[in-house]
Structure formats: C-alpha cells, structure tokens
Amino acid sequence: MTEFVFQKSLYLEPTIDTPYHFVVVGAGGTGGYLVPHLVRQIGLLNERIPGSRRPGRRNNKHSITLVDGDFVEQKNLVRQNFTQRDLGKNKAEVLANRYGKAFNVSVGAIPEFIESPSHFAHLIQQSVRATRPGEDDVYSEDIGQNNFSRGFVSNRHLSVVLIDCTDNNKTRLIIETVGKQLRSDGKLHYLISSGNEEKNGQVVFSALNSNVDNPLSRDFKRLNESSSYNRLLDFTSTPTFFDIFPNSPLDKLPTELSCAEAAESAPQNIGANMNAANIIFDFCNKLLNYQRINEFLVFFDIQSMNHTPFRFTEIDLTKALNFVPNNQSLKRHLNIEVENPVLAPHYNEKGHLVLNLERVPVTPDGETPTEEKLDLRGIFDNLDDLFA
C-alpha cells in the first residue's frame, strides 16, 4: 500500500479587486508568445470591471506595458511571433499595436533597453502614466522624479507585476533590484522571471514586500505550531531568481554588446519559449483571477515533456536554496546558518555593483567583497519615496 505523506505548506492568495500593472521586459522569444494570451485575458476581465475615468479616482482596471529596445530581424522569424511585415520595426511596438487593437486594450510600448536600476524605475513611471489615464492628476504635477513615488503613495491599491522575459542576466538583476525596492504600502508586488536554454528552462515566481522584515522561517514556525496543513503567507517576500541561483554569471547588457557579439546568440527552441510563456501566463492568470498560488518555481523540459513544480513547503524551499551549496539565501529566508556563504551579485547602499560570486571567507574584520562601480543615476537619492 502506498503511504502518502502530507507536507505542511504556505500559499499566496491575491487580494480581491487588486488592479495590476504588468511590465513585460522582453518582447522576443518568450515575451512574444506571452503577450497575446495576457493581453486577451486583461481585455476580457477589464470589460467586467467598472473603471473610473474621473481624475484621481481609483481605477480597478488592469494595465500592461511592453519594454524592449530590439528590432525585428529576418532571423527572428524562425521562432519568434513576428511576420515579414514586421521586419525593421521595434518588437515591443509591433506586439502592443497588434494585440492592443485585437483585444481593445491600451497596451503601452517602450522601445528601449534597460540600462540601470534608475533607468528602469523611470520606465515604470512612464508606463503607469501612459496606461492608467484615469489617474492622470496623480502624476500631473511638475515635481520631477518624485512624481512616480507620490503616485504610488496615492494609489496604494495598485500592484506592480514585473515580468522578466529576457535572456540576459545583467538585465535580470536590474529588474530584480528595482522590484525589491518598490514600496509596498500594505500590499505585495510580484516578479516573474523566466529563463531557458534550447530544450529546458525555469520560471521563478516571487512575492515582493520592501516594508516588512518577515522571513519565511517565521511563517513556517507559525504553521508548524498550528494544527493546519496550510497557511497564508503573511506579506512575506519569497525567493527570487538570484536568491536561488546566486552564482549565475552576469553577461553584458544589450547596449554594451558589439555588433559581432549582438549577432551571436545561444541556440533557442520555439517549444522552450512557448513552454516558458505558458507557465508565466498561468501565474498571471492566478493573480488576475485572485486564485491561490502554491508554487514559487517551475522547471520544464520539452525533451521529456516534464514540468517540475516547487511549492511553498519547507522541503521544497530548502531544496531550491541548496541548488548552490552554501547559499546565503538559506539564512535570509529560512534562518539556516551556512559557512563561507555564496553571495549573489547585487547593488549595495553605495550604488556599487557587487560581483562576488565565489565563497566569501567569514573573517573577524569583515572582509569587503570585490566591487565594480556602476552609475545608478541617483536612484537611491532621488527616489526615496518610491524605494524603501
């Protein structure tokens, strides 16, 4: 007889009537197959939501913006969602125009590559202004960079969902950095990060809360002390891509590549891109329909046709955070001590990019990791109201 062992599990449950602003970064292989389904669903749901068009009043409708500085080339037609008539046009603008018209949704398009955390923060500001006109007065004052932060304080109901459909780890780190700094104001923001090779890949779903120091270990302690088998996450941040894979190498940003480097790309497969897009859409669909979310990581393999989900259980979280031995995130999320911790690349308080990807010896004098100076354009000085 098969013995079933039930694991106690945490879960996320989106707040009913929360309006979402989706920012999809990358409109190529994965983004190109995600956008049609996501825009269609947003359009269908928005038809049922009574939205206010009065300036400054709450607007419960969902919005979406695509961000990509790349243009459609002949080689893209093999596996990306473009046709001959799209050649030479910006990818984000092509998809925004095509599916915005098809599903009667105002889809924003920003034809730029992300260059730094501060640059991305302002692109989010730009995207909210363009796609949420019912709240124009919140952003109309000429107060510069504080505009966006003041808007988010006034619109505490709005939840931002950052979707990483890029194939570049440095861009991924910028997206994650901004996501972790967004003000929460009693709600969660979300980050969905996908990555794939030719025949396999993964999607990481993360809840982001900048205001509460509440590690997952506290949630599990409460769960284990109760008689219940599951418990709602208490506005807790969950592991991100770099929390799980801290040793991922940082490649050059698209704007840093030479023409020869830009012409080279790792082999991709349309099936892998479509699988990643479908998993991302599944997470988005649960958010949009306010359904319970039990998973934080899904691996897929198109060769074996397998999907392997990791759920919010202590076993799965501990396993995921042990993919890289001595992962520092074990301490941060689960309060598990590690020796010689492996640190993920990150931006420190001085605005430097810390690139230490090896084990850091724990020394009495607190040895400083290797740092690379990076221009953050004043993100931490000028956007204090937006970033915690």
mmCIF file of C-alpha atoms in Angstrom:
data_model
loop_
_atom_site.group_PDB
_atom_site.id
_atom_site.type_symbol
_atom_site.label_atom_id
_atom_site.label_comp_id
_atom_site.label_asym_id
_atom_site.label_seq_id
_atom_site.Cartn_x
_atom_site.Cartn_y
_atom_site.Cartn_z
ATOM 1 C CA MET A 1 0.000 0.000 0.000
ATOM 2 C CA THR A 2 1.290 3.441 -0.934
ATOM 3 C CA GLU A 3 1.824 5.726 2.019
ATOM 4 C CA PHE A 4 1.015 9.385 1.412
ATOM 5 C CA VAL A 5 2.918 11.976 3.415
ATOM 6 C CA PHE A 6 1.257 15.379 3.611
ATOM 7 C CA GLN A 7 3.610 18.333 3.833
ATOM 8 C CA LYS A 8 2.530 21.489 5.562
ATOM 9 C CA SER A 9 2.542 24.276 3.019
ATOM 10 C CA LEU A 10 2.315 28.042 2.792
ATOM 11 C CA TYR A 11 0.433 29.755 -0.020
ATOM 12 C CA LEU A 12 -0.222 33.167 -1.541
ATOM 13 C CA GLU A 13 -3.735 34.454 -2.077
ATOM 14 C CA PRO A 14 -4.063 37.697 -4.070
ATOM 15 C CA THR A 15 -6.314 40.353 -2.566
ATOM 16 C CA ILE A 16 -9.693 40.565 -4.295
ATOM 17 C CA ASP A 17 -10.205 43.620 -6.549
ATOM 18 C CA THR A 18 -6.499 44.455 -6.713
ATOM 19 C CA PRO A 19 -5.705 46.162 -10.036
ATOM 20 C CA TYR A 20 -2.432 45.005 -11.609
ATOM 21 C CA HIS A 21 0.023 46.885 -13.753
ATOM 22 C CA PHE A 22 2.086 44.385 -15.753
ATOM 23 C CA VAL A 23 5.506 45.407 -17.070
ATOM 24 C CA VAL A 24 6.788 42.802 -19.543
ATOM 25 C CA VAL A 25 10.503 43.197 -20.235
ATOM 26 C CA GLY A 26 11.483 41.378 -23.416
ATOM 27 C CA ALA A 27 9.203 41.021 -26.443
ATOM 28 C CA GLY A 28 11.130 38.351 -28.323
ATOM 29 C CA GLY A 29 11.112 34.573 -27.920
ATOM 30 C CA THR A 30 9.201 34.160 -24.647
ATOM 31 C CA GLY A 31 7.546 37.586 -24.421
ATOM 32 C CA GLY A 32 6.192 37.306 -27.939
ATOM 33 C CA TYR A 33 4.162 34.207 -27.016
ATOM 34 C CA LEU A 34 3.099 35.501 -23.602
ATOM 35 C CA VAL A 35 1.695 38.837 -24.759
ATOM 36 C CA PRO A 36 -1.248 37.595 -26.894
ATOM 37 C CA HIS A 37 -2.690 35.489 -24.059
ATOM 38 C CA LEU A 38 -2.025 38.048 -21.320
ATOM 39 C CA VAL A 39 -3.487 40.986 -23.276
ATOM 40 C CA ARG A 40 -6.532 38.911 -24.222
ATOM 41 C CA GLN A 41 -7.166 37.993 -20.570
ATOM 42 C CA ILE A 42 -6.693 41.586 -19.412
ATOM 43 C CA GLY A 43 -9.168 42.739 -22.057
ATOM 44 C CA LEU A 44 -11.781 40.165 -21.060
ATOM 45 C CA LEU A 45 -11.508 40.946 -17.356
ATOM 46 C CA ASN A 46 -11.436 44.720 -17.846
ATOM 47 C CA GLU A 47 -14.802 44.523 -19.630
ATOM 48 C CA ARG A 48 -16.345 43.322 -16.367
ATOM 49 C CA ILE A 49 -14.655 45.917 -14.143
ATOM 50 C CA PRO A 50 -16.345 49.312 -13.642
ATOM 51 C CA GLY A 51 -13.396 51.671 -14.071
ATOM 52 C CA SER A 52 -13.406 55.298 -13.004
ATOM 53 C CA ARG A 53 -12.451 57.845 -15.642
ATOM 54 C CA ARG A 54 -12.600 60.727 -13.177
ATOM 55 C CA PRO A 55 -9.107 62.142 -12.495
ATOM 56 C CA GLY A 56 -7.577 60.962 -9.260
ATOM 57 C CA ARG A 57 -10.228 58.348 -8.568
ATOM 58 C CA ARG A 58 -9.437 54.690 -8.060
ATOM 59 C CA ASN A 59 -9.260 52.671 -11.270
ATOM 60 C CA ASN A 60 -9.613 48.903 -10.765
ATOM 61 C CA LYS A 61 -8.827 48.015 -14.356
ATOM 62 C CA HIS A 62 -5.587 46.201 -15.187
ATOM 63 C CA SER A 63 -2.885 47.695 -17.415
ATOM 64 C CA ILE A 64 0.171 46.444 -19.301
ATOM 65 C CA THR A 65 3.340 47.822 -20.883
ATOM 66 C CA LEU A 66 5.983 46.081 -23.017
ATOM 67 C CA VAL A 67 9.652 47.092 -22.816
ATOM 68 C CA ASP A 68 12.191 46.097 -25.481
ATOM 69 C CA GLY A 69 14.736 48.063 -27.500
ATOM 70 C CA ASP A 70 15.255 45.364 -30.122
ATOM 71 C CA PHE A 71 14.038 45.381 -33.728
ATOM 72 C CA VAL A 72 12.623 42.504 -35.763
ATOM 73 C CA GLU A 73 15.239 40.829 -37.977
ATOM 74 C CA GLN A 74 14.973 38.071 -40.545
ATOM 75 C CA LYS A 75 16.483 35.540 -38.130
ATOM 76 C CA ASN A 76 13.676 36.244 -35.614
ATOM 77 C CA LEU A 77 11.003 34.936 -37.978
ATOM 78 C CA VAL A 78 12.181 31.347 -37.408
ATOM 79 C CA ARG A 79 10.971 31.071 -33.785
ATOM 80 C CA GLN A 80 9.541 34.410 -32.653
ATOM 81 C CA ASN A 81 5.989 35.679 -33.025
ATOM 82 C CA PHE A 82 6.629 38.030 -35.963
ATOM 83 C CA THR A 83 5.984 38.077 -39.717
ATOM 84 C CA GLN A 84 7.653 39.548 -42.804
ATOM 85 C CA ARG A 85 5.670 42.775 -42.499
ATOM 86 C CA ASP A 86 7.237 43.367 -39.044
ATOM 87 C CA LEU A 87 10.841 43.450 -40.293
ATOM 88 C CA GLY A 88 12.738 46.528 -39.163
ATOM 89 C CA LYS A 89 10.114 47.529 -36.584
ATOM 90 C CA ASN A 90 10.511 47.628 -32.819
ATOM 91 C CA LYS A 91 9.359 44.372 -31.192
ATOM 92 C CA ALA A 92 7.508 45.973 -28.274
ATOM 93 C CA GLU A 93 5.642 48.372 -30.562
ATOM 94 C CA VAL A 94 4.679 45.612 -33.013
ATOM 95 C CA LEU A 95 3.138 43.420 -30.302
ATOM 96 C CA ALA A 96 1.488 46.344 -28.500
ATOM 97 C CA ASN A 97 -0.197 47.585 -31.686
ATOM 98 C CA ARG A 98 -1.226 44.148 -32.915
ATOM 99 C CA TYR A 99 -2.749 42.766 -29.731
ATOM 100 C CA GLY A 100 -3.909 46.067 -28.277
ATOM 101 C CA LYS A 101 -6.143 46.561 -31.318
ATOM 102 C CA ALA A 102 -7.202 42.910 -31.421
ATOM 103 C CA PHE A 103 -8.416 42.834 -27.809
ATOM 104 C CA ASN A 104 -9.321 46.507 -27.274
ATOM 105 C CA VAL A 105 -6.657 47.101 -24.646
ATOM 106 C CA SER A 106 -4.378 50.121 -24.409
ATOM 107 C CA VAL A 107 -1.010 48.365 -24.405
ATOM 108 C CA GLY A 108 1.961 50.589 -23.651
ATOM 109 C CA ALA A 109 5.219 50.124 -25.560
ATOM 110 C CA ILE A 110 8.639 51.453 -24.557
ATOM 111 C CA PRO A 111 11.224 50.842 -27.336
ATOM 112 C CA GLU A 112 14.269 50.934 -25.070
ATOM 113 C CA PHE A 113 16.733 48.547 -23.482
ATOM 114 C CA ILE A 114 17.106 48.751 -19.693
ATOM 115 C CA GLU A 115 20.448 50.324 -18.774
ATOM 116 C CA SER A 116 20.397 50.681 -14.976
ATOM 117 C CA PRO A 117 18.064 50.349 -11.977
ATOM 118 C CA SER A 118 17.250 54.071 -12.012
ATOM 119 C CA HIS A 119 16.538 53.928 -15.748
ATOM 120 C CA PHE A 120 14.148 51.024 -15.253
ATOM 121 C CA ALA A 121 12.426 52.783 -12.350
ATOM 122 C CA HIS A 122 11.663 55.716 -14.617
ATOM 123 C CA LEU A 123 10.445 53.409 -17.370
ATOM 124 C CA ILE A 124 7.922 52.004 -14.880
ATOM 125 C CA GLN A 125 6.897 55.578 -14.070
ATOM 126 C CA GLN A 126 6.463 56.261 -17.766
ATOM 127 C CA SER A 127 4.447 53.098 -18.299
ATOM 128 C CA VAL A 128 1.997 53.851 -15.476
ATOM 129 C CA ARG A 129 1.397 57.358 -16.774
ATOM 130 C CA ALA A 130 0.715 56.129 -20.297
ATOM 131 C CA THR A 131 -1.617 53.218 -19.494
ATOM 132 C CA ARG A 132 -3.612 54.476 -16.499
ATOM 133 C CA PRO A 133 -5.139 57.754 -17.753
ATOM 134 C CA GLY A 134 -7.946 57.600 -15.174
ATOM 135 C CA GLU A 135 -5.356 58.602 -12.583
ATOM 136 C CA ASP A 136 -3.712 61.391 -14.554
ATOM 137 C CA ASP A 137 -3.907 64.038 -11.847
ATOM 138 C CA VAL A 138 -1.769 61.902 -9.558
ATOM 139 C CA TYR A 139 1.117 62.331 -11.995
ATOM 140 C CA SER A 140 0.326 65.748 -13.487
ATOM 141 C CA GLU A 141 2.245 67.955 -11.058
ATOM 142 C CA ASP A 142 5.641 69.006 -12.332
ATOM 143 C CA ILE A 143 7.604 67.558 -9.430
ATOM 144 C CA GLY A 144 10.209 65.577 -11.386
ATOM 145 C CA GLN A 145 11.341 62.217 -10.093
ATOM 146 C CA ASN A 146 9.102 62.368 -7.020
ATOM 147 C CA ASN A 147 6.114 62.188 -9.369
ATOM 148 C CA PHE A 148 6.134 58.423 -9.521
ATOM 149 C CA SER A 149 6.662 57.917 -5.805
ATOM 150 C CA ARG A 150 3.869 60.298 -4.907
ATOM 151 C CA GLY A 151 1.606 58.498 -7.350
ATOM 152 C CA PHE A 152 2.275 55.169 -5.748
ATOM 153 C CA VAL A 153 1.625 56.531 -2.284
ATOM 154 C CA SER A 154 -1.749 57.848 -3.509
ATOM 155 C CA ASN A 155 -2.541 54.610 -5.334
ATOM 156 C CA ARG A 156 -1.859 52.107 -2.624
ATOM 157 C CA HIS A 157 -4.275 49.673 -4.237
ATOM 158 C CA LEU A 158 -2.127 49.262 -7.385
ATOM 159 C CA SER A 159 0.133 46.194 -7.511
ATOM 160 C CA VAL A 160 3.021 46.053 -9.985
ATOM 161 C CA VAL A 161 3.882 42.750 -11.679
ATOM 162 C CA LEU A 162 7.334 42.746 -13.274
ATOM 163 C CA ILE A 163 7.741 40.002 -15.882
ATOM 164 C CA ASP A 164 11.271 39.132 -16.954
ATOM 165 C CA CYS A 165 11.258 37.572 -20.438
ATOM 166 C CA THR A 166 14.869 38.478 -21.160
ATOM 167 C CA ASP A 167 17.825 36.254 -21.972
ATOM 168 C CA ASN A 168 20.322 38.472 -20.164
ATOM 169 C CA ASN A 169 21.316 38.044 -16.510
ATOM 170 C CA LYS A 170 22.514 41.602 -16.018
ATOM 171 C CA THR A 171 19.144 42.924 -17.187
ATOM 172 C CA ARG A 172 17.510 40.331 -14.923
ATOM 173 C CA LEU A 173 19.472 41.659 -11.942
ATOM 174 C CA ILE A 174 18.376 45.236 -12.675
ATOM 175 C CA ILE A 175 14.721 44.150 -12.826
ATOM 176 C CA GLU A 176 15.088 42.239 -9.564
ATOM 177 C CA THR A 177 16.830 45.165 -7.850
ATOM 178 C CA VAL A 178 14.026 47.579 -8.719
ATOM 179 C CA GLY A 179 11.344 45.041 -7.791
ATOM 180 C CA LYS A 180 12.816 44.508 -4.331
ATOM 181 C CA GLN A 181 12.919 48.265 -3.691
ATOM 182 C CA LEU A 182 9.363 49.153 -4.771
ATOM 183 C CA ARG A 183 7.295 50.471 -1.884
ATOM 184 C CA SER A 184 4.728 48.002 -0.650
ATOM 185 C CA ASP A 185 2.331 50.150 1.424
ATOM 186 C CA GLY A 186 0.364 47.200 2.782
ATOM 187 C CA LYS A 187 0.338 45.150 -0.424
ATOM 188 C CA LEU A 188 2.609 42.877 -2.431
ATOM 189 C CA HIS A 189 4.272 43.443 -5.764
ATOM 190 C CA TYR A 190 5.366 40.470 -7.853
ATOM 191 C CA LEU A 191 8.276 39.400 -10.047
ATOM 192 C CA ILE A 192 8.026 36.547 -12.543
ATOM 193 C CA SER A 193 11.403 35.648 -14.017
ATOM 194 C CA SER A 194 11.885 33.138 -16.835
ATOM 195 C CA GLY A 195 14.965 31.715 -18.459
ATOM 196 C CA ASN A 196 15.554 28.870 -20.858
ATOM 197 C CA GLU A 197 18.124 27.109 -22.971
ATOM 198 C CA GLU A 198 17.383 25.127 -26.110
ATOM 199 C CA LYS A 199 15.257 22.399 -24.518
ATOM 200 C CA ASN A 200 14.710 23.311 -20.884
ATOM 201 C CA GLY A 201 14.315 26.204 -18.501
ATOM 202 C CA GLN A 202 12.636 27.543 -15.396
ATOM 203 C CA VAL A 203 10.186 30.183 -14.196
ATOM 204 C CA VAL A 204 10.543 31.776 -10.745
ATOM 205 C CA PHE A 205 7.529 33.466 -9.129
ATOM 206 C CA SER A 206 8.381 35.897 -6.325
ATOM 207 C CA ALA A 207 6.295 37.989 -3.948
ATOM 208 C CA LEU A 208 7.980 41.288 -3.097
ATOM 209 C CA ASN A 209 7.474 43.288 0.090
ATOM 210 C CA SER A 210 10.018 46.003 0.836
ATOM 211 C CA ASN A 211 8.498 47.196 4.106
ATOM 212 C CA VAL A 212 8.259 44.111 6.302
ATOM 213 C CA ASP A 213 11.197 42.176 7.710
ATOM 214 C CA ASN A 214 9.337 38.899 7.876
ATOM 215 C CA PRO A 215 11.371 35.882 6.704
ATOM 216 C CA LEU A 216 9.705 32.681 5.583
ATOM 217 C CA SER A 217 11.052 30.952 8.686
ATOM 218 C CA ARG A 218 8.535 32.888 10.820
ATOM 219 C CA ASP A 219 5.646 31.786 8.630
ATOM 220 C CA PHE A 220 6.753 28.170 8.889
ATOM 221 C CA LYS A 221 7.133 28.470 12.656
ATOM 222 C CA ARG A 222 3.524 29.651 12.933
ATOM 223 C CA LEU A 223 2.375 26.932 10.542
ATOM 224 C CA ASN A 224 4.196 24.146 12.393
ATOM 225 C CA GLU A 225 2.767 25.306 15.720
ATOM 226 C CA SER A 226 -0.769 25.108 14.360
ATOM 227 C CA SER A 227 -2.930 22.090 13.550
ATOM 228 C CA SER A 228 -3.498 23.304 9.987
ATOM 229 C CA TYR A 229 -1.745 21.853 6.942
ATOM 230 C CA ASN A 230 -1.539 25.185 5.150
ATOM 231 C CA ARG A 231 -1.236 28.860 5.981
ATOM 232 C CA LEU A 232 -1.478 32.143 4.089
ATOM 233 C CA LEU A 233 1.868 33.891 3.635
ATOM 234 C CA ASP A 234 1.920 36.961 5.876
ATOM 235 C CA PHE A 235 3.039 39.669 3.400
ATOM 236 C CA THR A 236 6.377 37.878 3.129
ATOM 237 C CA SER A 237 8.967 38.259 0.387
ATOM 238 C CA THR A 238 9.762 34.957 -1.298
ATOM 239 C CA PRO A 239 12.967 33.852 -3.104
ATOM 240 C CA THR A 240 13.858 35.475 -6.406
ATOM 241 C CA PHE A 241 15.969 34.159 -9.303
ATOM 242 C CA PHE A 242 19.252 35.383 -7.819
ATOM 243 C CA ASP A 243 18.258 34.128 -4.366
ATOM 244 C CA ILE A 244 18.017 30.641 -5.861
ATOM 245 C CA PHE A 245 20.847 30.895 -8.423
ATOM 246 C CA PRO A 246 23.373 33.291 -6.829
ATOM 247 C CA ASN A 247 26.268 32.024 -8.953
ATOM 248 C CA SER A 248 24.643 32.973 -12.273
ATOM 249 C CA PRO A 249 27.237 34.882 -14.322
ATOM 250 C CA LEU A 250 26.428 38.416 -15.419
ATOM 251 C CA ASP A 251 26.685 38.940 -19.166
ATOM 252 C CA LYS A 252 26.818 42.292 -20.934
ATOM 253 C CA LEU A 253 23.701 44.397 -21.321
ATOM 254 C CA PRO A 254 22.324 44.568 -24.886
ATOM 255 C CA THR A 255 23.535 48.185 -25.087
ATOM 256 C CA GLU A 256 27.064 47.047 -24.158
ATOM 257 C CA LEU A 257 27.392 44.419 -26.887
ATOM 258 C CA SER A 258 29.432 44.933 -30.034
ATOM 259 C CA CYS A 259 27.799 44.251 -33.406
ATOM 260 C CA ALA A 260 29.583 40.893 -33.617
ATOM 261 C CA GLU A 261 28.522 39.928 -30.096
ATOM 262 C CA ALA A 262 24.941 41.001 -30.734
ATOM 263 C CA ALA A 263 24.829 38.802 -33.826
ATOM 264 C CA GLU A 264 25.692 35.739 -31.751
ATOM 265 C CA SER A 265 23.057 34.083 -29.591
ATOM 266 C CA ALA A 266 22.641 30.817 -27.726
ATOM 267 C CA PRO A 267 20.528 28.247 -29.566
ATOM 268 C CA GLN A 268 16.850 28.555 -28.717
ATOM 269 C CA ASN A 269 13.805 26.448 -29.422
ATOM 270 C CA ILE A 270 10.297 27.678 -30.122
ATOM 271 C CA GLY A 271 8.931 24.916 -27.872
ATOM 272 C CA ALA A 272 11.028 26.089 -24.922
ATOM 273 C CA ASN A 273 9.902 29.695 -25.421
ATOM 274 C CA MET A 274 6.246 28.676 -25.614
ATOM 275 C CA ASN A 275 6.546 26.484 -22.501
ATOM 276 C CA ALA A 276 8.072 29.366 -20.542
ATOM 277 C CA ALA A 277 5.355 31.731 -21.793
ATOM 278 C CA ASN A 278 2.592 29.307 -20.775
ATOM 279 C CA ILE A 279 3.946 28.929 -17.244
ATOM 280 C CA ILE A 280 4.268 32.700 -16.853
ATOM 281 C CA PHE A 281 0.706 33.096 -18.078
ATOM 282 C CA ASP A 282 -0.505 30.506 -15.556
ATOM 283 C CA PHE A 283 0.928 32.621 -12.722
ATOM 284 C CA CYS A 284 -0.527 35.830 -14.199
ATOM 285 C CA ASN A 285 -3.913 34.183 -14.663
ATOM 286 C CA LYS A 286 -3.991 33.162 -10.996
ATOM 287 C CA LEU A 287 -3.200 36.731 -9.974
ATOM 288 C CA LEU A 288 -5.866 38.166 -12.283
ATOM 289 C CA ASN A 289 -8.495 35.743 -11.007
ATOM 290 C CA TYR A 290 -7.367 36.099 -7.367
ATOM 291 C CA GLN A 291 -6.641 32.379 -7.055
ATOM 292 C CA ARG A 292 -4.376 30.696 -4.533
ATOM 293 C CA ILE A 293 -0.734 30.301 -5.598
ATOM 294 C CA ASN A 294 1.172 27.367 -4.124
ATOM 295 C CA GLU A 295 4.298 27.314 -6.328
ATOM 296 C CA PHE A 296 7.366 29.545 -6.456
ATOM 297 C CA LEU A 297 9.457 27.699 -9.053
ATOM 298 C CA VAL A 298 8.702 25.509 -12.071
ATOM 299 C CA PHE A 299 11.294 23.662 -14.140
ATOM 300 C CA PHE A 300 10.363 22.383 -17.601
ATOM 301 C CA ASP A 301 11.980 20.112 -20.166
ATOM 302 C CA ILE A 302 10.480 19.853 -23.646
ATOM 303 C CA GLN A 303 12.508 16.726 -24.478
ATOM 304 C CA SER A 304 10.996 14.651 -21.654
ATOM 305 C CA MET A 305 7.793 16.769 -21.589
ATOM 306 C CA ASN A 306 8.184 17.193 -17.829
ATOM 307 C CA HIS A 307 7.169 20.082 -15.587
ATOM 308 C CA THR A 308 8.591 20.016 -12.056
ATOM 309 C CA PRO A 309 6.938 22.483 -9.632
ATOM 310 C CA PHE A 310 8.436 23.543 -6.301
ATOM 311 C CA ARG A 311 5.843 24.562 -3.713
ATOM 312 C CA PHE A 312 5.933 26.689 -0.586
ATOM 313 C CA THR A 313 6.911 23.804 1.695
ATOM 314 C CA GLU A 314 9.987 23.761 3.913
ATOM 315 C CA ILE A 315 11.333 20.760 1.997
ATOM 316 C CA ASP A 316 10.961 22.352 -1.441
ATOM 317 C CA LEU A 317 12.276 25.752 -0.354
ATOM 318 C CA THR A 318 15.272 24.210 1.394
ATOM 319 C CA LYS A 319 15.998 22.076 -1.655
ATOM 320 C CA ALA A 320 15.770 25.030 -4.055
ATOM 321 C CA LEU A 321 18.005 27.214 -1.902
ATOM 322 C CA ASN A 322 20.547 24.368 -1.788
ATOM 323 C CA PHE A 323 20.960 24.124 -5.575
ATOM 324 C CA VAL A 324 24.058 26.232 -4.937
ATOM 325 C CA PRO A 325 25.928 24.967 -1.858
ATOM 326 C CA ASN A 326 26.349 27.469 0.985
ATOM 327 C CA ASN A 327 23.761 29.805 -0.493
ATOM 328 C CA GLN A 328 23.454 32.908 1.683
ATOM 329 C CA SER A 329 19.694 32.989 0.973
ATOM 330 C CA LEU A 330 19.222 29.999 3.288
ATOM 331 C CA LYS A 331 19.959 32.302 6.222
ATOM 332 C CA ARG A 332 17.868 35.192 4.927
ATOM 333 C CA HIS A 333 14.723 33.225 4.095
ATOM 334 C CA LEU A 334 14.820 30.126 6.327
ATOM 335 C CA ASN A 335 17.238 31.154 9.090
ATOM 336 C CA ILE A 336 19.577 28.259 8.244
ATOM 337 C CA GLU A 337 23.214 29.055 9.011
ATOM 338 C CA VAL A 338 25.833 28.419 6.300
ATOM 339 C CA GLU A 339 29.612 28.631 6.375
ATOM 340 C CA ASN A 340 31.508 30.604 3.742
ATOM 341 C CA PRO A 341 28.278 31.811 2.124
ATOM 342 C CA VAL A 342 27.933 32.294 -1.617
ATOM 343 C CA LEU A 343 26.661 35.798 -2.297
ATOM 344 C CA ALA A 344 24.543 36.765 -5.283
ATOM 345 C CA PRO A 345 25.508 39.834 -7.315
ATOM 346 C CA HIS A 346 23.659 42.870 -6.011
ATOM 347 C CA TYR A 347 23.735 46.641 -5.665
ATOM 348 C CA ASN A 348 24.950 47.840 -2.282
ATOM 349 C CA GLU A 349 23.949 51.003 -0.416
ATOM 350 C CA LYS A 350 26.769 52.975 -2.064
ATOM 351 C CA GLY A 351 25.358 52.251 -5.503
ATOM 352 C CA HIS A 352 28.123 49.794 -6.409
ATOM 353 C CA LEU A 353 27.545 46.540 -8.211
ATOM 354 C CA VAL A 354 28.939 43.732 -6.035
ATOM 355 C CA LEU A 355 30.126 40.920 -8.284
ATOM 356 C CA ASN A 356 31.429 38.453 -5.709
ATOM 357 C CA LEU A 357 30.247 35.075 -7.000
ATOM 358 C CA GLU A 358 32.644 32.883 -5.056
ATOM 359 C CA ARG A 359 32.569 31.831 -1.421
ATOM 360 C CA VAL A 360 33.281 34.754 0.857
ATOM 361 C CA PRO A 361 35.554 33.840 3.804
ATOM 362 C CA VAL A 362 33.996 34.890 7.096
ATOM 363 C CA THR A 363 36.722 36.986 8.723
ATOM 364 C CA PRO A 364 36.775 38.892 12.039
ATOM 365 C CA ASP A 365 37.486 42.188 10.260
ATOM 366 C CA GLY A 366 34.529 41.735 7.856
ATOM 367 C CA GLU A 367 36.319 41.498 4.520
ATOM 368 C CA THR A 368 34.686 43.657 1.805
ATOM 369 C CA PRO A 369 33.644 41.830 -1.421
ATOM 370 C CA THR A 370 35.023 42.913 -4.761
ATOM 371 C CA GLU A 371 33.006 45.806 -6.157
ATOM 372 C CA GLU A 372 32.509 47.357 -9.575
ATOM 373 C CA LYS A 373 31.468 50.995 -9.732
ATOM 374 C CA LEU A 374 28.196 51.424 -11.665
ATOM 375 C CA ASP A 375 26.322 54.631 -12.399
ATOM 376 C CA LEU A 376 22.871 54.297 -10.813
ATOM 377 C CA ARG A 377 21.876 57.847 -11.824
ATOM 378 C CA GLY A 378 20.896 58.762 -8.294
ATOM 379 C CA ILE A 379 18.282 56.057 -7.845
ATOM 380 C CA PHE A 380 18.677 55.841 -4.084
ATOM 381 C CA ASP A 381 18.978 59.599 -3.559
ATOM 382 C CA ASN A 382 16.205 60.924 -5.767
ATOM 383 C CA LEU A 383 13.538 58.252 -5.483
ATOM 384 C CA ASP A 384 13.395 57.839 -1.719
ATOM 385 C CA ASP A 385 9.587 57.951 -1.622
ATOM 386 C CA LEU A 386 9.294 55.185 -4.186
ATOM 387 C CA PHE A 387 12.066 52.962 -2.951
ATOM 388 C CA ALA A 388 12.200 51.803 0.636
#
